[in-house]
Coordinates of C-alpha atoms in Angstrom, one line a residue:
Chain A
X1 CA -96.0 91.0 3.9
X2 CA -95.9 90.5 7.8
X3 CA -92.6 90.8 9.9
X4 CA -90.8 87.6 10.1
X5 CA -88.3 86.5 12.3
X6 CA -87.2 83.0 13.4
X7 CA -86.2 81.4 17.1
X8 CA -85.2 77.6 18.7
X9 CA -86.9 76.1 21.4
X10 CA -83.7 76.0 24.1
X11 CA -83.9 73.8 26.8
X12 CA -84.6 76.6 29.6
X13 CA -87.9 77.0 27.6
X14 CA -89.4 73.5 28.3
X15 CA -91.2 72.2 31.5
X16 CA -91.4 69.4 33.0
X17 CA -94.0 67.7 30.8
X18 CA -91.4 68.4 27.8
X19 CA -92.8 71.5 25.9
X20 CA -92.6 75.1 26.1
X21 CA -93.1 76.5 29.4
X22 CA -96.0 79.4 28.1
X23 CA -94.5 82.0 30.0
X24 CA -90.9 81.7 28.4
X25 CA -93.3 82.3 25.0
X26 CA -93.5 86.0 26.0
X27 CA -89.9 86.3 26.5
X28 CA -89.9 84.6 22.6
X29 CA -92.5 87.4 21.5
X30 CA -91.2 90.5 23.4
X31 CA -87.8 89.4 21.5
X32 CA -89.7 89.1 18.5
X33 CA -91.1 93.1 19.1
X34 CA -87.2 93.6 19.6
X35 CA -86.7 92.1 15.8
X36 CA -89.3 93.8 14.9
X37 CA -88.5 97.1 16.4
X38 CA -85.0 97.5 14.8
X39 CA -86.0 95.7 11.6
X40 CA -89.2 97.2 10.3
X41 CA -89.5 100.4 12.4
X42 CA -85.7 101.1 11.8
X43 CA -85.5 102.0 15.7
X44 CA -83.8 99.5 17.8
X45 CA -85.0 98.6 21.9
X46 CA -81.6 100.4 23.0
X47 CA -82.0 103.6 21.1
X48 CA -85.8 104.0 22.0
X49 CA -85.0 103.0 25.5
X50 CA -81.6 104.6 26.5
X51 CA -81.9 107.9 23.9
X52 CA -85.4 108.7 23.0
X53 CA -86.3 107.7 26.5
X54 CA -89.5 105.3 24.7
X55 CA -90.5 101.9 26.2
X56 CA -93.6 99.9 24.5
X57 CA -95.1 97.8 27.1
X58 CA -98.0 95.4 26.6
X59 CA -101.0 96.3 27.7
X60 CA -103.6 93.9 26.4
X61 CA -102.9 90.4 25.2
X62 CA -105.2 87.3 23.7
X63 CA -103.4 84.3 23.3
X64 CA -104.6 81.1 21.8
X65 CA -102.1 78.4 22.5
X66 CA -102.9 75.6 19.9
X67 CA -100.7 73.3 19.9
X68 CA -96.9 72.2 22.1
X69 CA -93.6 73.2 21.1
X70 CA -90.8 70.7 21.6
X71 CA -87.1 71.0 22.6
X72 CA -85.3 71.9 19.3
X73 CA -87.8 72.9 17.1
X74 CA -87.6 75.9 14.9
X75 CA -90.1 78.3 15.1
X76 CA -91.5 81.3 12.9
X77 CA -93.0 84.3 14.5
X78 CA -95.2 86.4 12.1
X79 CA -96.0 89.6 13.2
X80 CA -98.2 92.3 11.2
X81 CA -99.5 95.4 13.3
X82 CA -103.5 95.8 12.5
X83 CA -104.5 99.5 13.6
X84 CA -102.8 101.7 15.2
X85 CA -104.0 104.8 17.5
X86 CA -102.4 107.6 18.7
X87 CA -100.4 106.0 21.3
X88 CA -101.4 102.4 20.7
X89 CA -100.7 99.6 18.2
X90 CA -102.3 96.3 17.9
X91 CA -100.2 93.0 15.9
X92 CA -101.2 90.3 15.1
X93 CA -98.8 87.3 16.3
X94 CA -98.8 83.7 15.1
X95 CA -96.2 81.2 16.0
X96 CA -95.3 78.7 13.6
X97 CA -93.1 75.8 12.6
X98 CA -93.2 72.2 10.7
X99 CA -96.6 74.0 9.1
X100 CA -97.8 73.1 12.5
X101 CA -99.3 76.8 14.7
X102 CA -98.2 77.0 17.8
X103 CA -99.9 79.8 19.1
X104 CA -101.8 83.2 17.5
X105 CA -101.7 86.3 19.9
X106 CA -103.5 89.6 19.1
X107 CA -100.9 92.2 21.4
X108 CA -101.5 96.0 22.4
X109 CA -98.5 97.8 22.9
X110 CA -98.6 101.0 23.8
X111 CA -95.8 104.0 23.2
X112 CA -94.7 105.4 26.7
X113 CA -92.6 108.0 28.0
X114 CA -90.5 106.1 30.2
X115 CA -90.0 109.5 32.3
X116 CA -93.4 110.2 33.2
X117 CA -94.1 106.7 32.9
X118 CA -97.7 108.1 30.5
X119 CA -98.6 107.0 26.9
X120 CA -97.4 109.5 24.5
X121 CA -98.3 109.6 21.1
X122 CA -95.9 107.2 18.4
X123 CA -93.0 109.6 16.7
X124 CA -94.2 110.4 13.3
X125 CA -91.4 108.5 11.7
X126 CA -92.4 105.5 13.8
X127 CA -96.2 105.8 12.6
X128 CA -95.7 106.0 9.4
X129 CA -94.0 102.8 9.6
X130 CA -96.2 101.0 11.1
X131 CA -98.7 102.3 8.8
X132 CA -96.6 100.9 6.1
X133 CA -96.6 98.1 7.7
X134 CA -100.6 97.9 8.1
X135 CA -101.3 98.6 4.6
X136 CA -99.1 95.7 3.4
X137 CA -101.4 93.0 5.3
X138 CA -104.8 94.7 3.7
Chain B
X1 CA -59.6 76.5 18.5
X2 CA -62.5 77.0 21.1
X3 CA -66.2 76.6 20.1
X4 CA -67.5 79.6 19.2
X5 CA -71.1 81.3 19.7
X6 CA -73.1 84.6 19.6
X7 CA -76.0 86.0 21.1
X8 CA -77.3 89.1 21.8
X9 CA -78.8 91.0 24.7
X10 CA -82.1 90.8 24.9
X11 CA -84.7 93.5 27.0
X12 CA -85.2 90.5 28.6
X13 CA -82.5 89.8 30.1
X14 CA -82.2 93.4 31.5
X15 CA -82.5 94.7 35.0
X16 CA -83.6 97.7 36.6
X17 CA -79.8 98.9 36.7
X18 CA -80.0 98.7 32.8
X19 CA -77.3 95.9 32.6
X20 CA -77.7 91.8 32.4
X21 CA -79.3 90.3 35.3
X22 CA -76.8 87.9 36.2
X23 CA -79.4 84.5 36.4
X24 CA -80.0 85.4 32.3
X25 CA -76.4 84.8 31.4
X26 CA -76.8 81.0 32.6
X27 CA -79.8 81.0 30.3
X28 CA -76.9 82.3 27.5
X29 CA -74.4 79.9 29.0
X30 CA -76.9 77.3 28.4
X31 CA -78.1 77.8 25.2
X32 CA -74.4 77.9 24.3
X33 CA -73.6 74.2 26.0
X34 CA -76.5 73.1 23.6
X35 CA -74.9 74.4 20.6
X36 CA -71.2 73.1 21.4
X37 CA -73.3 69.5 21.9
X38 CA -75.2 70.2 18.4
X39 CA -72.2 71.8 17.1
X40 CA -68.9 70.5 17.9
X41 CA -70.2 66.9 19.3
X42 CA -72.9 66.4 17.0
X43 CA -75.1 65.5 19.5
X44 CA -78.2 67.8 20.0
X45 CA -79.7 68.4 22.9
X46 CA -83.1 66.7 21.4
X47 CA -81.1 63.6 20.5
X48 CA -79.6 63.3 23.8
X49 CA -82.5 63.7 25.8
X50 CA -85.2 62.1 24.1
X51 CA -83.8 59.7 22.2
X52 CA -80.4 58.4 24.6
X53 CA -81.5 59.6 27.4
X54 CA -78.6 61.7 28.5
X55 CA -79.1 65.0 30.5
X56 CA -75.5 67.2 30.9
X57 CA -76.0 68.7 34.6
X58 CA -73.8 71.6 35.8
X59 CA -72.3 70.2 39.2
X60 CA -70.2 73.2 39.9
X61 CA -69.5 76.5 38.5
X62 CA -66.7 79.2 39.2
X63 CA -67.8 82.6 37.6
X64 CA -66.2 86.3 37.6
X65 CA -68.3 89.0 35.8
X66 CA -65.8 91.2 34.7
X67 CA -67.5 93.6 33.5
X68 CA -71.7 94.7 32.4
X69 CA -73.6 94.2 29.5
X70 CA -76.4 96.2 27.9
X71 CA -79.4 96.1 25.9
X72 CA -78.6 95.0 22.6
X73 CA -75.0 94.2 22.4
X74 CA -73.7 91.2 20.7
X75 CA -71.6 88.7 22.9
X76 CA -69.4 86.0 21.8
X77 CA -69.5 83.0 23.7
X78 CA -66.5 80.8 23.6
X79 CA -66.6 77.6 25.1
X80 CA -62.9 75.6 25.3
X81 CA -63.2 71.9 26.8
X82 CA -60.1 71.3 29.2
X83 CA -60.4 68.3 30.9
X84 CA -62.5 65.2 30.7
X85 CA -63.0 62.3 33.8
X86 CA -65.3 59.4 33.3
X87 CA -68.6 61.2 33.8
X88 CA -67.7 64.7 33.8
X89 CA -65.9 67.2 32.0
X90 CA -65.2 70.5 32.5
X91 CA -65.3 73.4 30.2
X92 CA -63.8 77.2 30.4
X93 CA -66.2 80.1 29.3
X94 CA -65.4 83.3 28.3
X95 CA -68.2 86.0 27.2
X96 CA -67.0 89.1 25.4
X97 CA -68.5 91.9 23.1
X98 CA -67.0 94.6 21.8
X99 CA -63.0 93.8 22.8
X100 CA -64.3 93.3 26.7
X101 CA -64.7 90.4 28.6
X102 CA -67.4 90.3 30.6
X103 CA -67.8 87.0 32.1
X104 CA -65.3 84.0 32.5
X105 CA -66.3 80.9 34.4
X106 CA -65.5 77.5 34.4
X107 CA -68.3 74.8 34.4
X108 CA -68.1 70.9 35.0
X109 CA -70.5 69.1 33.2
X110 CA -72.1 65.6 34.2
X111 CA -73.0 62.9 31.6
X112 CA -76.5 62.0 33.1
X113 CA -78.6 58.7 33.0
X114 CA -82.2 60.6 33.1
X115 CA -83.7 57.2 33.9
X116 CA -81.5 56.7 37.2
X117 CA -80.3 60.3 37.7
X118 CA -77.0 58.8 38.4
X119 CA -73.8 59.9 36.8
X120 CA -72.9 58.1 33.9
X121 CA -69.6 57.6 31.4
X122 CA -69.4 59.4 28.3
X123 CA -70.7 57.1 25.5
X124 CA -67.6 56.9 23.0
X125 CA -68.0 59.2 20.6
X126 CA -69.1 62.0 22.6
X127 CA -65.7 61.2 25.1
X128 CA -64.0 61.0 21.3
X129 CA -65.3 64.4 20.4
X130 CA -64.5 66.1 23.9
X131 CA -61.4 64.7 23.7
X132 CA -60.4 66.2 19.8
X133 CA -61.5 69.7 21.7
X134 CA -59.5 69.5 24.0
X135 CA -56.3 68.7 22.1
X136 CA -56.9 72.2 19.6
X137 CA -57.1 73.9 22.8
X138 CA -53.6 72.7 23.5
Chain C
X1 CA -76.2 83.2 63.2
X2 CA -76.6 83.3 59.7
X3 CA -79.9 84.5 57.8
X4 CA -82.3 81.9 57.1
X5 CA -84.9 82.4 54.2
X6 CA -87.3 79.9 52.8
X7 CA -88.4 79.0 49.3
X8 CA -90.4 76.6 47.5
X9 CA -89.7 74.8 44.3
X10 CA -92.0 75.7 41.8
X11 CA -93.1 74.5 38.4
X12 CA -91.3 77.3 36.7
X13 CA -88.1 76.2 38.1
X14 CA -88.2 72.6 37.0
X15 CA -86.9 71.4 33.7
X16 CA -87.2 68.6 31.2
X17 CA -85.6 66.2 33.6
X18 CA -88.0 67.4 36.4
X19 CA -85.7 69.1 38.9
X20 CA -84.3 72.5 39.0
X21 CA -82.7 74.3 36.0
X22 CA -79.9 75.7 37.6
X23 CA -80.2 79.9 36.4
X24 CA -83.4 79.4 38.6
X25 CA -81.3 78.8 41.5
X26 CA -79.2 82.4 40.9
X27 CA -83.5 83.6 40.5
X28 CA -83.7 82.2 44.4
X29 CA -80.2 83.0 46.0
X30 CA -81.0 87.0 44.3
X31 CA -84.1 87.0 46.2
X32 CA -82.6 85.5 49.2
X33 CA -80.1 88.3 49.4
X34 CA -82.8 90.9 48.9
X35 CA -84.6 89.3 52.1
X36 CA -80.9 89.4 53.8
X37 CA -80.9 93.1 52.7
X38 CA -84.5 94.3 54.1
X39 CA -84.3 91.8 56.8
X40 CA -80.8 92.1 58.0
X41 CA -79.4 95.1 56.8
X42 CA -82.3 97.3 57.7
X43 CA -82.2 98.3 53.7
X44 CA -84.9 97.0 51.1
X45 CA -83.8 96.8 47.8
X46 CA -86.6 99.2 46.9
X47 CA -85.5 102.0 49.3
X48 CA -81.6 100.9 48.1
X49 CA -82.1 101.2 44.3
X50 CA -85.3 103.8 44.4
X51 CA -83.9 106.0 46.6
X52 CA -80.1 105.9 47.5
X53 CA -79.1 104.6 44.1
X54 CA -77.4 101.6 45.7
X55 CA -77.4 98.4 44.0
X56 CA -75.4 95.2 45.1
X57 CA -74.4 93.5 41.4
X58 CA -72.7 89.6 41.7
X59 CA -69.4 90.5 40.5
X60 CA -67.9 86.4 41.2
X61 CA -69.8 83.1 42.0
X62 CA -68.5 79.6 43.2
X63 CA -70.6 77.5 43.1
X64 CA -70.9 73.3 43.8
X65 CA -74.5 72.3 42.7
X66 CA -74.4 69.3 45.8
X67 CA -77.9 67.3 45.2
X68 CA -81.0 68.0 42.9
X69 CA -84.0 69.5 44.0
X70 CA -87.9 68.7 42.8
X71 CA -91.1 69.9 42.2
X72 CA -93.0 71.4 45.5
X73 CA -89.4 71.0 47.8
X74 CA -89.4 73.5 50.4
X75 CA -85.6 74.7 50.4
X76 CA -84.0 76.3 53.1
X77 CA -81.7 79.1 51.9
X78 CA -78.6 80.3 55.0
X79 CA -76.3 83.3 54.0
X80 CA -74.0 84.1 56.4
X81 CA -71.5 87.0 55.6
X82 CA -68.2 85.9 55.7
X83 CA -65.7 89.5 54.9
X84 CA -66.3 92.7 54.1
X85 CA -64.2 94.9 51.8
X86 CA -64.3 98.6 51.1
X87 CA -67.3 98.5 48.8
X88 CA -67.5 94.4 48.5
X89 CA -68.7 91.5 50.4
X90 CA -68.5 87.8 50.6
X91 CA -71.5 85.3 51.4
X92 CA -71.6 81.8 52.1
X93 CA -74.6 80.3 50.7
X94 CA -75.9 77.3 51.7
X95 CA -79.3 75.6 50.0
X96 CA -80.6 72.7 51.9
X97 CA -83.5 70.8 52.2
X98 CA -85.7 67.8 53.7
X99 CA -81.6 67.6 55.8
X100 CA -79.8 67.1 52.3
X101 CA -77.7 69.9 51.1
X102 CA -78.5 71.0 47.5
X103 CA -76.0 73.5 46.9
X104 CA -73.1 75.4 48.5
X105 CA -72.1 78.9 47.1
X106 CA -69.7 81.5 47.8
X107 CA -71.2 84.7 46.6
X108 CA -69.3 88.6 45.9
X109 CA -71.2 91.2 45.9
X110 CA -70.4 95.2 45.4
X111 CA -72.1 98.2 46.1
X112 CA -72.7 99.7 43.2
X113 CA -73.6 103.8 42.8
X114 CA -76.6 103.3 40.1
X115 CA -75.5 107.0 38.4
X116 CA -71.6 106.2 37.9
X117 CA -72.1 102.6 38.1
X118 CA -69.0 102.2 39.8
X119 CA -68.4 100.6 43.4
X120 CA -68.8 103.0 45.8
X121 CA -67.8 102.4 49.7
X122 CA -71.0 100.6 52.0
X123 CA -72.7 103.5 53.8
X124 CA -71.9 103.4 57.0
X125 CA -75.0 101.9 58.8
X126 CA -74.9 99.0 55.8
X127 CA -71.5 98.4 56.9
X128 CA -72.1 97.7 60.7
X129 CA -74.9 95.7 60.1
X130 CA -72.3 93.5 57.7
X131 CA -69.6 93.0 60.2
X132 CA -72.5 92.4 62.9
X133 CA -73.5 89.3 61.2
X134 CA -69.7 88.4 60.3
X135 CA -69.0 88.7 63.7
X136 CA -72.1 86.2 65.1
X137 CA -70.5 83.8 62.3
X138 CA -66.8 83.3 64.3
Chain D
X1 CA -115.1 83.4 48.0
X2 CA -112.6 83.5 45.4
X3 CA -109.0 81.8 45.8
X4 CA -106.5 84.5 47.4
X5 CA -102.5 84.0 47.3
X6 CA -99.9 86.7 47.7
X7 CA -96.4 86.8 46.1
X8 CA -93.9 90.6 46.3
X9 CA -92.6 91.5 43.3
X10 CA -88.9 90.8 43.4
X11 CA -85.7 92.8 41.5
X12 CA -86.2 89.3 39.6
X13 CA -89.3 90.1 37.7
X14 CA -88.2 93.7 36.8
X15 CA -87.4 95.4 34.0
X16 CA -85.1 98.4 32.5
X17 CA -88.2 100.7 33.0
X18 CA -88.5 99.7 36.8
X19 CA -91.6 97.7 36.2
X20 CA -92.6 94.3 35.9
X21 CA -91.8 92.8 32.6
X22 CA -95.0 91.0 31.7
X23 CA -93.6 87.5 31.2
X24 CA -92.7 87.4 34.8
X25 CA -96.8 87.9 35.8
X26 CA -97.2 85.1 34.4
X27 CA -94.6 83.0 36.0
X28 CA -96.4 84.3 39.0
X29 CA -99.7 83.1 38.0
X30 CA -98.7 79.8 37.3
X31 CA -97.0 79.6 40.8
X32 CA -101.0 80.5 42.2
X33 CA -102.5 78.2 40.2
X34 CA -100.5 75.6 41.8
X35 CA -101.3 76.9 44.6
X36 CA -104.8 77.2 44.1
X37 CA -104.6 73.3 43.4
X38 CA -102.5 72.3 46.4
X39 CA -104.6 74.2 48.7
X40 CA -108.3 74.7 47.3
X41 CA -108.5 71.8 45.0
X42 CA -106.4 69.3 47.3
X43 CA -104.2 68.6 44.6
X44 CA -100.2 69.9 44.8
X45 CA -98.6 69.4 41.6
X46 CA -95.8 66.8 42.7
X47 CA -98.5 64.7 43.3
X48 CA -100.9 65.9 40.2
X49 CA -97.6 65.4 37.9
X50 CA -95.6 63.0 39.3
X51 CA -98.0 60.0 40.9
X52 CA -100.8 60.9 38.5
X53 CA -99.5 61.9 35.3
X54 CA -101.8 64.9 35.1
X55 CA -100.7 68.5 33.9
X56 CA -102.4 71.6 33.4
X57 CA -101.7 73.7 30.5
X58 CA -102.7 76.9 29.9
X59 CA -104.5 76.7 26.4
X60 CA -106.2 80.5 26.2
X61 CA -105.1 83.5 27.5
X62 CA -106.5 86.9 27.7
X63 CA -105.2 89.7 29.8
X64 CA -105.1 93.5 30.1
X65 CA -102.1 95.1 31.4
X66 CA -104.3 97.8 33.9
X67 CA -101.4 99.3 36.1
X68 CA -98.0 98.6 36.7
X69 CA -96.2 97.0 39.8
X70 CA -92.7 98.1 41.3
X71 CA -89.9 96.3 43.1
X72 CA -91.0 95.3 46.1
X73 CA -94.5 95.8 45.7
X74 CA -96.6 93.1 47.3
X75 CA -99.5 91.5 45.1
X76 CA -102.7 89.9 45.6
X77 CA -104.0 87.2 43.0
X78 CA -107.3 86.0 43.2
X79 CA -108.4 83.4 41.5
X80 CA -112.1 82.2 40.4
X81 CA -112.9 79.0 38.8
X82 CA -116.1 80.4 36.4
X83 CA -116.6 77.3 34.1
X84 CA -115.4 73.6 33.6
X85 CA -116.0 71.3 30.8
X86 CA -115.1 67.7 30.4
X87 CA -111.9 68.5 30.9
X88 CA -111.4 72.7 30.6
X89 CA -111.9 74.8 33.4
X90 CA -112.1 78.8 32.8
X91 CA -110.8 80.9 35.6
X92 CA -110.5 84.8 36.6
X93 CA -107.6 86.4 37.7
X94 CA -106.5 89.7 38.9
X95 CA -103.5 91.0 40.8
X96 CA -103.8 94.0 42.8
X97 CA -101.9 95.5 45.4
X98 CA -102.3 99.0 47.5
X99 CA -106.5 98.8 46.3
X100 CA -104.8 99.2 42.9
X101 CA -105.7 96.5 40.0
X102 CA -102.2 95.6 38.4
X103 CA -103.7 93.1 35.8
X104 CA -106.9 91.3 34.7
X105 CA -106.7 87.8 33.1
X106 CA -109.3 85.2 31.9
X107 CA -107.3 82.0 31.5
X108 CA -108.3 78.3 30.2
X109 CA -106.8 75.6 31.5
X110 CA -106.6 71.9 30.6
X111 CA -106.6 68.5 32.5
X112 CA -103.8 66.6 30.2
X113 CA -102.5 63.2 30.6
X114 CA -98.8 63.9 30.5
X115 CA -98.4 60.5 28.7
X116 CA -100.7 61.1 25.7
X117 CA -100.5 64.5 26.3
X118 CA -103.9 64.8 25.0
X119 CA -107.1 66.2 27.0
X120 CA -108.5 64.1 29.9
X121 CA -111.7 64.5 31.7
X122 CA -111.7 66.1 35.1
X123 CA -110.8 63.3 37.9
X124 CA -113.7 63.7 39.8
X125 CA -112.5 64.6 43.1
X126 CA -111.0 67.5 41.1
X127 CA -114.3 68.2 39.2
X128 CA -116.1 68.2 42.5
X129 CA -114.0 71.0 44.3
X130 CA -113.6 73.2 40.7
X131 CA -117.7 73.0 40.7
X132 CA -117.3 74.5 44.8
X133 CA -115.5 77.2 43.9
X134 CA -117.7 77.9 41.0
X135 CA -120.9 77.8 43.0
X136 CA -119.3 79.9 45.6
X137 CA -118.5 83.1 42.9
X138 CA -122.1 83.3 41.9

């Protein structure tokens, strides 16, 4: 079972041709990391950031935007991590509402010490839940 | 009673200094003017835009930030209509989270004609509506 | 003399109604005082934050949003320092463009010691600089 | 001779970790693609949205993260048109700054009519000066 979480298309999202401006998508999907963060891997952005001294930054993205979002609508973002390395993960993103996709994103983020500003390998309690998390989609 | 909101502080929202970057609280306010419209005037922003054809523009804005916000913390957003003119109305703000203000502004709204981008009045039931708001808050 | 910095309007800023969403403005005046600051003051914000743990928070806004601005505008941004305090200051803002004022801010900002995050007096050479331009504004 | 623009990375675009949240890049990338069509293809986007109901989404995105940019860092993007279609045009992108490469993007864009908002062909004038800058990357 991916990660689910749910967002509205606010009016500071939409351009001036009426749909979502795609870089306000990002803001949508690093929110949606947030969710997923604190709600799957049991570790929220303010406790990795401020006391474990963790960031996960993207590092690779591959977007597909397939079709507009509107102001108002109500979308779905599914996430579901696909491999995982030893300082790397890769999820799977698709945005989704009125059975309608949005977009579909493959993501690499990448576990970093926010001190020496390096990849360091994932906490084990954080890797075994992504793993989880990996085993669920296959 | 005021119109009440939440929302919560997003890594996106964050600045280098590890507290809300002032410009992302408007983004807040914001979204919080298009729920009191949904909300308390049953008129969302979708509706208004699209179908009437009726933007709200801030014309003015007095703000204090009393005091910072962080990375994750829930903020309540009340919103409390005070006084309502032909076109415009104006509305008093408070953020707070955790027993501690941290913003309070006032805001006058414009009733927009999107076609003319001149001020226009209230259509009746939304002046109806303000007006009810403004009476609890009395 | 006040400072004089120029911007242009760009699709990012624009909304559904095709002229600016206001937050963007706050995105513009922020980087308008950064130019005042390396400009100015003699003091980038990099050198400030990086390396004297200095930052300059908006602790109040007025603001009177005068005329709209549109896609591709070139906008004229003056800031002309109007008191100084112990550890605050006080800008005029003015926004113009094409000889039509857009909008009309005053602006308080503090000095901010990034460690204690408390306001901590303007070093001394930041503080001349201030009154200098206070002074060519009487 | 590929496109070139510059743009400094401002305390906007930053995040908690002291480096460019990734969201911002792209706000920055769509700021020189309109300037790549104001001043390579002779087209500024006023005039391609407003007088000729043309927009240019972004449909397909793929970017690697290679190094990341500071506050006040100034940044190079260069732009190369590599493909068009009927109406798609592919294009490369990368940021650098200080001989150091901050991102890497290949990025498919659409001509739309803003009214259908479905895909147009090129206008030819447009087609013409897309199919320069091709011919002048190989």
């Amino acid at each position: 079972m991916p990660f689910e979480t749910t967002t509205q298309v606010r009016f500071s999202h939409i351009d001036a041709a009426g749909i979502v401006f795609y870089p306000r998508y990002f803001e949508m999907l690093n929110s949606a990391v947030e969710d997923w963060c604190a709600q799957a891997l049991g570790q929220d952005f303010r406790t990795l950031h401020l006391h474990r001294g963790i960031g996960v930054p993207t590092v690779k993205l591959d977007v597909e935007f397939v079709s507009p979002s509107e102001l108002g609508d109500m979308l779905t973002i599914t996430l579901s991590p696909r491999e995982i390395g030893r300082s790397s993960c890769q999820l799977h993103v698709v945005f989704s509402g009125d059975e309608r996709v949005r977009l579909r994103a493959n993501v690499v983020l990448v576990c970093m010490d926010l001190h020496t500003r390096r990849a360091t390998p994932w906490p084990e309690e954080i890797r075994a839940r992504i793993q989880e998390g990996i085993a669920y989609a296959i």
